[in-house]
GROMACS .gro file of N, CA and C in nm:
model
  462
    1MET      N    1  -0.846   1.190   1.246
    1MET     CA    2  -0.782   1.104   1.148
    1MET      C    3  -0.805   1.162   1.009
    2ASP      N    4  -0.701   1.160   0.931
    2ASP     CA    5  -0.712   1.192   0.789
    2ASP      C    6  -0.705   1.061   0.712
    3LEU      N    7  -0.801   1.041   0.623
    3LEU     CA    8  -0.805   0.922   0.538
    3LEU      C    9  -0.808   0.970   0.394
    4ILE      N   10  -0.703   0.935   0.320
    4ILE     CA   11  -0.696   0.972   0.179
    4ILE      C   12  -0.731   0.847   0.098
    5LEU      N   13  -0.844   0.853   0.030
    5LEU     CA   14  -0.889   0.746  -0.058
    5LEU      C   15  -0.831   0.775  -0.196
    6TRP      N   16  -0.742   0.692  -0.244
    6TRP     CA   17  -0.676   0.713  -0.373
    6TRP      C   18  -0.709   0.595  -0.463
    7ARG      N   19  -0.787   0.621  -0.565
    7ARG     CA   20  -0.818   0.514  -0.659
    7ARG      C   21  -0.696   0.489  -0.746
    8HIS      N   22  -0.665   0.362  -0.767
    8HIS     CA   23  -0.552   0.328  -0.853
    8HIS      C   24  -0.568   0.399  -0.988
    9ALA      N   25  -0.460   0.425  -1.052
    9ALA     CA   26  -0.461   0.492  -1.182
    9ALA      C   27  -0.505   0.395  -1.291
   10GLU      N   28  -0.517   0.447  -1.413
   10GLU     CA   29  -0.567   0.367  -1.525
   10GLU      C   30  -0.483   0.241  -1.545
   11ALA      N   31  -0.554   0.128  -1.564
   11ALA     CA   32  -0.487  -0.001  -1.581
   11ALA      C   33  -0.532  -0.067  -1.711
   12GLU      N   34  -0.449  -0.158  -1.757
   12GLU     CA   35  -0.483  -0.234  -1.877
   12GLU      C   36  -0.598  -0.330  -1.847
   13ASP      N   37  -0.666  -0.372  -1.952
   13ASP     CA   38  -0.769  -0.474  -1.939
   13ASP      C   39  -0.702  -0.608  -1.920
   14GLY      N   40  -0.777  -0.702  -1.864
   14GLY     CA   41  -0.722  -0.837  -1.847
   14GLY      C   42  -0.817  -0.924  -1.768
   15SER      N   43  -0.802  -1.053  -1.785
   15SER     CA   44  -0.891  -1.146  -1.716
   15SER      C   45  -0.844  -1.176  -1.574
   16ASP      N   46  -0.715  -1.164  -1.546
   16ASP     CA   47  -0.664  -1.184  -1.410
   16ASP      C   48  -0.662  -1.048  -1.342
   17ASP      N   49  -0.768  -1.019  -1.266
   17ASP     CA   50  -0.788  -0.884  -1.211
   17ASP      C   51  -0.671  -0.837  -1.124
   18LEU      N   52  -0.616  -0.925  -1.043
   18LEU     CA   53  -0.508  -0.883  -0.954
   18LEU      C   54  -0.376  -0.858  -1.027
   19ALA      N   55  -0.362  -0.911  -1.149
   19ALA     CA   56  -0.237  -0.896  -1.224
   19ALA      C   57  -0.236  -0.777  -1.319
   20ARG      N   58  -0.348  -0.708  -1.335
   20ARG     CA   59  -0.354  -0.596  -1.429
   20ARG      C   60  -0.254  -0.487  -1.390
   21ARG      N   61  -0.184  -0.435  -1.490
   21ARG     CA   62  -0.078  -0.335  -1.469
   21ARG      C   63  -0.127  -0.197  -1.513
   22LEU      N   64  -0.061  -0.094  -1.467
   22LEU     CA   65  -0.091   0.041  -1.511
   22LEU      C   66  -0.054   0.059  -1.658
   23THR      N   67  -0.135   0.137  -1.728
   23THR     CA   68  -0.101   0.178  -1.864
   23THR      C   69  -0.001   0.294  -1.854
   24ARG      N   70   0.050   0.338  -1.969
   24ARG     CA   71   0.138   0.455  -1.970
   24ARG      C   72   0.063   0.576  -1.913
   25LYS      N   73  -0.063   0.593  -1.954
   25LYS     CA   74  -0.143   0.703  -1.901
   25LYS      C   75  -0.161   0.688  -1.749
   26GLY      N   76  -0.181   0.565  -1.704
   26GLY     CA   77  -0.195   0.539  -1.561
   26GLY      C   78  -0.069   0.575  -1.484
   27GLN      N   79   0.046   0.545  -1.543
   27GLN     CA   80   0.173   0.581  -1.479
   27GLN      C   81   0.184   0.733  -1.466
   28GLN      N   82   0.143   0.805  -1.569
   28GLN     CA   83   0.147   0.952  -1.564
   28GLN      C   84   0.050   1.003  -1.457
   29GLN      N   85  -0.070   0.944  -1.451
   29GLN     CA   86  -0.169   0.985  -1.350
   29GLN      C   87  -0.113   0.964  -1.209
   30ALA      N   88  -0.055   0.846  -1.185
   30ALA     CA   89  -0.001   0.814  -1.053
   30ALA      C   90   0.115   0.907  -1.017
   31HIS      N   91   0.201   0.935  -1.114
   31HIS     CA   92   0.314   1.025  -1.092
   31HIS      C   93   0.265   1.165  -1.052
   32LEU      N   94   0.168   1.218  -1.125
   32LEU     CA   95   0.115   1.353  -1.095
   32LEU      C   96   0.054   1.360  -0.956
   33MET      N   97  -0.030   1.261  -0.924
   33MET     CA   98  -0.097   1.264  -0.795
   33MET      C   99   0.001   1.242  -0.681
   34ALA      N  100   0.097   1.154  -0.699
   34ALA     CA  101   0.198   1.131  -0.595
   34ALA      C  102   0.279   1.258  -0.569
   35ALA      N  103   0.316   1.329  -0.675
   35ALA     CA  104   0.392   1.454  -0.657
   35ALA      C  105   0.308   1.557  -0.581
   36TRP      N  106   0.179   1.564  -0.612
   36TRP     CA  107   0.091   1.658  -0.543
   36TRP      C  108   0.077   1.619  -0.395
   37LEU      N  109   0.058   1.491  -0.369
   37LEU     CA  110   0.043   1.444  -0.231
   37LEU      C  111   0.171   1.462  -0.149
   38ARG      N  112   0.284   1.432  -0.210
   38ARG     CA  113   0.412   1.431  -0.140
   38ARG      C  114   0.439   1.561  -0.064
   39VAL      N  115   0.403   1.673  -0.122
   39VAL     CA  116   0.432   1.802  -0.057
   39VAL      C  117   0.322   1.843   0.042
   40ARG      N  118   0.213   1.766   0.050
   40ARG     CA  119   0.101   1.802   0.137
   40ARG      C  120   0.079   1.705   0.253
   41LEU      N  121   0.133   1.587   0.242
   41LEU     CA  122   0.116   1.489   0.349
   41LEU      C  123   0.204   1.523   0.468
   42PRO      N  124   0.159   1.485   0.588
   42PRO     CA  125   0.247   1.503   0.704
   42PRO      C  126   0.367   1.409   0.695
   43ARG      N  127   0.466   1.434   0.775
   43ARG     CA  128   0.588   1.353   0.773
   43ARG      C  129   0.556   1.206   0.801
   44GLU      N  130   0.467   1.182   0.895
   44GLU     CA  131   0.429   1.046   0.933
   44GLU      C  132   0.292   1.012   0.875
   45PHE      N  133   0.287   0.910   0.792
   45PHE     CA  134   0.160   0.859   0.740
   45PHE      C  135   0.177   0.712   0.706
   46THR      N  136   0.066   0.644   0.692
   46THR     CA  137   0.066   0.503   0.655
   46THR      C  138   0.014   0.491   0.513
   47LEU      N  139   0.084   0.414   0.430
   47LEU     CA  140   0.044   0.392   0.292
   47LEU      C  141   0.004   0.246   0.276
   48LEU      N  142  -0.121   0.224   0.234
   48LEU     CA  143  -0.175   0.090   0.217
   48LEU      C  144  -0.212   0.067   0.072
   49ALA      N  145  -0.184  -0.053   0.022
   49ALA     CA  146  -0.222  -0.093  -0.114
   49ALA      C  147  -0.285  -0.230  -0.108
   50SER      N  148  -0.372  -0.258  -0.203
   50SER     CA  149  -0.432  -0.391  -0.211
   50SER      C  150  -0.332  -0.487  -0.274
   51GLU      N  151  -0.373  -0.611  -0.289
   51GLU     CA  152  -0.287  -0.711  -0.353
   51GLU      C  153  -0.284  -0.694  -0.505
   52ALA      N  154  -0.371  -0.609  -0.559
   52ALA     CA  155  -0.374  -0.586  -0.704
   52ALA      C  156  -0.248  -0.512  -0.748
   53ARG      N  157  -0.188  -0.560  -0.854
   53ARG     CA  158  -0.064  -0.501  -0.905
   53ARG      C  159  -0.081  -0.351  -0.934
   54ARG      N  160  -0.194  -0.312  -0.995
   54ARG     CA  161  -0.217  -0.172  -1.030
   54ARG      C  162  -0.223  -0.082  -0.906
   55SER      N  163  -0.275  -0.135  -0.797
   55SER     CA  164  -0.279  -0.061  -0.671
   55SER      C  165  -0.138  -0.041  -0.617
   56GLN      N  166  -0.058  -0.147  -0.619
   56GLN     CA  167   0.080  -0.140  -0.570
   56GLN      C  168   0.165  -0.050  -0.658
   57GLN      N  169   0.144  -0.055  -0.789
   57GLN     CA  170   0.220   0.032  -0.879
   57GLN      C  171   0.185   0.178  -0.851
   58THR      N  172   0.057   0.207  -0.827
   58THR     CA  173   0.016   0.344  -0.797
   58THR      C  174   0.081   0.390  -0.668
   59ALA      N  175   0.074   0.308  -0.563
   59ALA     CA  176   0.133   0.342  -0.433
   59ALA      C  177   0.283   0.368  -0.444
   60ALA      N  178   0.352   0.290  -0.525
   60ALA     CA  179   0.498   0.301  -0.538
   60ALA      C  180   0.542   0.437  -0.593
   61PHE      N  181   0.454   0.505  -0.664
   61PHE     CA  182   0.490   0.640  -0.712
   61PHE      C  183   0.502   0.738  -0.595
   62LEU      N  184   0.429   0.711  -0.486
   62LEU     CA  185   0.436   0.797  -0.369
   62LEU      C  186   0.552   0.758  -0.279
   63MET      N  187   0.567   0.627  -0.257
   63MET     CA  188   0.669   0.579  -0.164
   63MET      C  189   0.697   0.432  -0.195
   64LYS      N  190   0.822   0.394  -0.193
   64LYS     CA  191   0.858   0.256  -0.225
   64LYS      C  192   0.816   0.158  -0.115
   65SER      N  193   0.800   0.207   0.006
   65SER     CA  194   0.762   0.122   0.118
   65SER      C  195   0.614   0.144   0.149
   66TYR      N  196   0.535   0.039   0.135
   66TYR     CA  197   0.392   0.045   0.164
   66TYR      C  198   0.350  -0.092   0.215
   67GLU      N  199   0.234  -0.095   0.278
   67GLU     CA  200   0.182  -0.219   0.334
   67GLU      C  201   0.076  -0.276   0.240
   68VAL      N  202   0.088  -0.403   0.205
   68VAL     CA  203  -0.012  -0.471   0.123
   68VAL      C  204  -0.116  -0.531   0.216
   69VAL      N  205  -0.242  -0.494   0.192
   69VAL     CA  206  -0.352  -0.532   0.281
   69VAL      C  207  -0.461  -0.602   0.199
   70PRO      N  208  -0.475  -0.735   0.213
   70PRO     CA  209  -0.577  -0.808   0.137
   70PRO      C  210  -0.720  -0.760   0.165
   71GLU      N  211  -0.743  -0.704   0.282
   71GLU     CA  212  -0.877  -0.656   0.318
   71GLU      C  213  -0.924  -0.537   0.234
   72ILE      N  214  -0.835  -0.481   0.152
   72ILE     CA  215  -0.876  -0.370   0.065
   72ILE      C  216  -0.867  -0.409  -0.083
   73ASN      N  217  -0.870  -0.540  -0.109
   73ASN     CA  218  -0.870  -0.589  -0.247
   73ASN      C  219  -0.996  -0.543  -0.319
   74PRO      N  220  -1.001  -0.559  -0.452
   74PRO     CA  221  -1.114  -0.506  -0.530
   74PRO      C  222  -1.253  -0.547  -0.483
   75ASP      N  223  -1.268  -0.663  -0.424
   75ASP     CA  224  -1.401  -0.709  -0.381
   75ASP      C  225  -1.434  -0.672  -0.237
   76ALA      N  226  -1.359  -0.583  -0.176
   76ALA     CA  227  -1.379  -0.547  -0.035
   76ALA      C  228  -1.511  -0.474  -0.012
   77SER      N  229  -1.557  -0.481   0.110
   77SER     CA  230  -1.674  -0.404   0.151
   77SER      C  231  -1.626  -0.279   0.224
   78PRO      N  232  -1.708  -0.173   0.225
   78PRO     CA  233  -1.669  -0.053   0.300
   78PRO      C  234  -1.639  -0.084   0.447
   79GLU      N  235  -1.713  -0.175   0.506
   79GLU     CA  236  -1.691  -0.210   0.647
   79GLU      C  237  -1.555  -0.274   0.669
   80SER      N  238  -1.515  -0.366   0.581
   80SER     CA  239  -1.384  -0.430   0.597
   80SER      C  240  -1.270  -0.330   0.575
   81VAL      N  241  -1.292  -0.234   0.487
   81VAL     CA  242  -1.191  -0.132   0.463
   81VAL      C  243  -1.176  -0.044   0.587
   82LEU      N  244  -1.287  -0.001   0.646
   82LEU     CA  245  -1.281   0.082   0.767
   82LEU      C  246  -1.209   0.010   0.880
   83THR      N  247  -1.234  -0.120   0.892
   83THR     CA  248  -1.165  -0.200   0.994
   83THR      C  249  -1.015  -0.206   0.964
   84ALA      N  250  -0.980  -0.225   0.838
   84ALA     CA  251  -0.838  -0.237   0.799
   84ALA      C  252  -0.761  -0.108   0.825
   85VAL      N  253  -0.826   0.007   0.808
   85VAL     CA  254  -0.755   0.135   0.829
   85VAL      C  255  -0.769   0.186   0.972
   86LYS      N  256  -0.844   0.110   1.055
   86LYS     CA  257  -0.866   0.145   1.196
   86LYS      C  258  -0.936   0.280   1.212
   87TRP      N  259  -1.035   0.304   1.125
   87TRP     CA  260  -1.114   0.427   1.128
   87TRP      C  261  -1.193   0.435   1.256
   88PRO      N  262  -1.199   0.548   1.321
   88PRO     CA  263  -1.128   0.674   1.301
   88PRO      C  264  -1.021   0.696   1.407
   89GLN      N  265  -0.907   0.636   1.392
   89GLN     CA  266  -0.798   0.648   1.488
   89GLN      C  267  -0.748   0.792   1.494
   90PRO      N  268  -0.762   0.857   1.608
   90PRO     CA  269  -0.723   0.999   1.619
   90PRO      C  270  -0.575   1.023   1.589
   91GLY      N  271  -0.548   1.133   1.520
   91GLY     CA  272  -0.411   1.176   1.496
   91GLY      C  273  -0.336   1.099   1.389
   92LYS      N  274  -0.401   1.011   1.320
   92LYS     CA  275  -0.333   0.927   1.221
   92LYS      C  276  -0.370   0.973   1.080
   93THR      N  277  -0.278   0.957   0.986
   93THR     CA  278  -0.305   0.982   0.845
   93THR      C  279  -0.279   0.853   0.769
   94VAL      N  280  -0.380   0.810   0.693
   94VAL     CA  281  -0.370   0.687   0.615
   94VAL      C  282  -0.401   0.720   0.470
   95VAL      N  283  -0.312   0.677   0.380
   95VAL     CA  284  -0.336   0.685   0.236
   95VAL      C  285  -0.367   0.543   0.191
   96LEU      N  286  -0.487   0.524   0.139
   96LEU     CA  287  -0.534   0.393   0.096
   96LEU      C  288  -0.546   0.393  -0.056
   97VAL      N  289  -0.467   0.311  -0.122
   97VAL     CA  290  -0.475   0.299  -0.268
   97VAL      C  291  -0.566   0.181  -0.298
   98GLY      N  292  -0.689   0.212  -0.345
   98GLY     CA  293  -0.789   0.108  -0.359
   98GLY      C  294  -0.867   0.114  -0.488
   99HIS      N  295  -0.992   0.069  -0.481
   99HIS     CA  296  -1.070   0.035  -0.598
   99HIS      C  297  -1.216   0.083  -0.588
  100GLN      N  298  -1.275   0.103  -0.705
  100GLN     CA  299  -1.419   0.116  -0.716
  100GLN      C  300  -1.474  -0.027  -0.718
  101PRO      N  301  -1.593  -0.054  -0.668
  101PRO     CA  302  -1.690   0.043  -0.620
  101PRO      C  303  -1.677   0.080  -0.473
  102TYR      N  304  -1.591   0.008  -0.396
  102TYR     CA  305  -1.595   0.036  -0.252
  102TYR      C  306  -1.546   0.175  -0.215
  103LEU      N  307  -1.455   0.235  -0.293
  103LEU     CA  308  -1.411   0.371  -0.259
  103LEU      C  309  -1.528   0.469  -0.268
  104GLY      N  310  -1.609   0.457  -0.372
  104GLY     CA  311  -1.725   0.544  -0.386
  104GLY      C  312  -1.828   0.520  -0.277
  105ARG      N  313  -1.850   0.395  -0.243
  105ARG     CA  314  -1.945   0.364  -0.135
  105ARG      C  315  -1.893   0.417  -0.001
  106LEU      N  316  -1.764   0.404   0.020
  106LEU     CA  317  -1.702   0.450   0.144
  106LEU      C  318  -1.711   0.603   0.155
  107ALA      N  319  -1.680   0.673   0.048
  107ALA     CA  320  -1.690   0.820   0.048
  107ALA      C  321  -1.834   0.861   0.079
  108ALA      N  322  -1.931   0.797   0.015
  108ALA     CA  323  -2.072   0.830   0.037
  108ALA      C  324  -2.112   0.803   0.182
  109GLN      N  325  -2.074   0.688   0.232
  109GLN     CA  326  -2.110   0.650   0.369
  109GLN      C  327  -2.052   0.746   0.472
  110LEU      N  328  -1.924   0.779   0.456
  110LEU     CA  329  -1.859   0.866   0.553
  110LEU      C  330  -1.907   1.011   0.543
  111MET      N  331  -1.933   1.057   0.422
  111MET     CA  332  -1.973   1.198   0.403
  111MET      C  333  -2.122   1.222   0.426
  112SER      N  334  -2.206   1.127   0.384
  112SER     CA  335  -2.350   1.152   0.391
  112SER      C  336  -2.425   1.056   0.482
  113GLY      N  337  -2.359   0.950   0.525
  113GLY     CA  338  -2.428   0.850   0.607
  113GLY      C  339  -2.517   0.758   0.526
  114GLN      N  340  -2.510   0.769   0.393
  114GLN     CA  341  -2.593   0.688   0.304
  114GLN      C  342  -2.506   0.588   0.229
  115PRO      N  343  -2.560   0.468   0.202
  115PRO     CA  344  -2.482   0.366   0.130
  115PRO      C  345  -2.490   0.382  -0.021
  116ASP      N  346  -2.473   0.503  -0.069
  116ASP     CA  347  -2.480   0.530  -0.213
  116ASP      C  348  -2.349   0.492  -0.280
  117LEU      N  349  -2.351   0.493  -0.414
  117LEU     CA  350  -2.230   0.468  -0.491
  117LEU      C  351  -2.190   0.597  -0.560
  118TRP      N  352  -2.084   0.660  -0.509
  118TRP     CA  353  -2.032   0.780  -0.571
  118TRP      C  354  -1.919   0.741  -0.665
  119SER      N  355  -1.901   0.822  -0.768
  119SER     CA  356  -1.798   0.796  -0.867
  119SER      C  357  -1.664   0.853  -0.820
  120VAL      N  358  -1.564   0.770  -0.818
  120VAL     CA  359  -1.427   0.812  -0.788
  120VAL      C  360  -1.346   0.780  -0.913
  121LYS      N  361  -1.297   0.884  -0.980
  121LYS     CA  362  -1.225   0.864  -1.106
  121LYS      C  363  -1.091   0.796  -1.084
  122LYS      N  364  -1.043   0.731  -1.189
  122LYS     CA  365  -0.913   0.663  -1.182
  122LYS      C  366  -0.804   0.765  -1.152
  123GLY      N  367  -0.722   0.732  -1.052
  123GLY     CA  368  -0.612   0.818  -1.014
  123GLY      C  369  -0.648   0.931  -0.920
  124ALA      N  370  -0.778   0.947  -0.889
  124ALA     CA  371  -0.824   1.059  -0.805
  124ALA      C  372  -0.806   1.029  -0.656
  125ILE      N  373  -0.801   1.136  -0.579
  125ILE     CA  374  -0.800   1.124  -0.433
  125ILE      C  375  -0.921   1.196  -0.374
  126TRP      N  376  -0.968   1.141  -0.265
  126TRP     CA  377  -1.067   1.206  -0.179
  126TRP      C  378  -1.002   1.208  -0.041
  127TRP      N  379  -0.971   1.329   0.010
  127TRP     CA  380  -0.903   1.344   0.138
  127TRP      C  381  -1.009   1.379   0.241
  128LEU      N  382  -1.037   1.284   0.330
  128LEU     CA  383  -1.139   1.301   0.432
  128LEU      C  384  -1.075   1.320   0.568
  129ASN      N  385  -1.140   1.400   0.651
  129ASN     CA  386  -1.090   1.427   0.785
  129ASN      C  387  -1.201   1.400   0.885
  130HIS      N  388  -1.172   1.316   0.984
  130HIS     CA  389  -1.265   1.288   1.093
  130HIS      C  390  -1.218   1.367   1.214
  131ARG      N  391  -1.310   1.438   1.275
  131ARG     CA  392  -1.273   1.511   1.397
  131ARG      C  393  -1.390   1.515   1.492
  132GLU      N  394  -1.357   1.541   1.618
  132GLU     CA  395  -1.459   1.557   1.722
  132GLU      C  396  -1.440   1.692   1.786
  133ARG      N  397  -1.551   1.762   1.800
  133ARG     CA  398  -1.551   1.891   1.869
  133ARG      C  399  -1.673   1.895   1.959
  134GLY      N  400  -1.650   1.921   2.085
  134GLY     CA  401  -1.762   1.927   2.179
  134GLY      C  402  -1.840   1.798   2.185
  135GLY      N  403  -1.770   1.685   2.167
  135GLY     CA  404  -1.835   1.555   2.173
  135GLY      C  405  -1.913   1.517   2.047
  136ILE      N  406  -1.906   1.601   1.945
  136ILE     CA  407  -1.977   1.574   1.820
  136ILE      C  408  -1.875   1.537   1.712
  137ALA      N  409  -1.893   1.418   1.655
  137ALA     CA  410  -1.803   1.370   1.550
  137ALA      C  411  -1.853   1.419   1.414
  138SER      N  412  -1.758   1.453   1.328
  138SER     CA  413  -1.795   1.493   1.192
  138SER      C  414  -1.686   1.449   1.096
  139VAL      N  415  -1.726   1.434   0.970
  139VAL     CA  416  -1.633   1.403   0.863
  139VAL      C  417  -1.644   1.513   0.761
  140ARG      N  418  -1.530   1.566   0.722
  140ARG     CA  419  -1.533   1.672   0.620
  140ARG      C  420  -1.439   1.636   0.507
  141LEU      N  421  -1.475   1.685   0.391
  141LEU     CA  422  -1.393   1.665   0.273
  141LEU      C  423  -1.292   1.779   0.268
  142LYS      N  424  -1.164   1.745   0.277
  142LYS     CA  425  -1.059   1.846   0.269
  142LYS      C  426  -1.025   1.876   0.124
  143VAL      N  427  -1.013   1.769   0.042
  143VAL     CA  428  -0.974   1.785  -0.098
  143VAL      C  429  -1.032   1.670  -0.179
  144MET      N  430  -1.076   1.702  -0.299
  144MET     CA  431  -1.106   1.600  -0.400
  144MET      C  432  -1.029   1.647  -0.522
  145MET      N  433  -0.938   1.562  -0.570
  145MET     CA  434  -0.849   1.601  -0.679
  145MET      C  435  -0.839   1.486  -0.777
  146THR      N  436  -0.847   1.520  -0.906
  146THR     CA  437  -0.824   1.420  -1.011
  146THR      C  438  -0.692   1.451  -1.080
  147PRO      N  439  -0.630   1.353  -1.143
  147PRO     CA  440  -0.506   1.382  -1.216
  147PRO      C  441  -0.527   1.488  -1.324
  148GLY      N  442  -0.644   1.488  -1.387
  148GLY     CA  443  -0.671   1.588  -1.491
  148GLY      C  444  -0.670   1.730  -1.440
  149MET      N  445  -0.699   1.749  -1.310
  149MET     CA  446  -0.697   1.883  -1.252
  149MET      C  447  -0.554   1.933  -1.233
  150LEU      N  448  -0.458   1.844  -1.243
  150LEU     CA  449  -0.318   1.879  -1.221
  150LEU      C  450  -0.244   1.908  -1.350
  151THR      N  451  -0.312   1.894  -1.463
  151THR     CA  452  -0.250   1.924  -1.592
  151THR      C  453  -0.330   2.031  -1.663
  152SER      N  454  -0.265   2.108  -1.744
  152SER     CA  455  -0.335   2.213  -1.818
  152SER      C  456  -0.397   2.159  -1.945
  153SER      N  457  -0.362   2.035  -1.983
  153SER     CA  458  -0.412   1.980  -2.109
  153SER      C  459  -0.548   1.912  -2.095
  154GLU      N  460  -0.594   1.884  -1.971
  154GLU     CA  461  -0.723   1.817  -1.953
  154GLU      C  462  -0.822   1.907  -1.887
   0.00000   0.00000   0.00000
């Protein structure tokens, strides 16, 4: 299974967390990352977004059709996220547009087995691959990319 953890792009401040929208910079970040992903993703993949507007706006830059999953809302736990994406379903690719802190905790848990909090920048992706060889399961990092890495100005 390939699991792409994509943190929503930069959003405006606001008291209603689920209603916060992307800023102009966030729209540019989402556009850049979606363009990079579009040419690298397999033909068949699942795109998931939380109920947060900023998550859905980020996902829409990749594809207009995506599934809204309350289990990956900002207050989600890494365990509920893994259940929602059906980790580690063999042969499947899932792009999850989500939130800190659970994305960082999830990356740490899957990569190191520790419940640490790793930093996932706004608009960044962590592309993880789960595989089994000789009965031994492993998770490897295929790509970690930030929107700033896709521009020459940052």
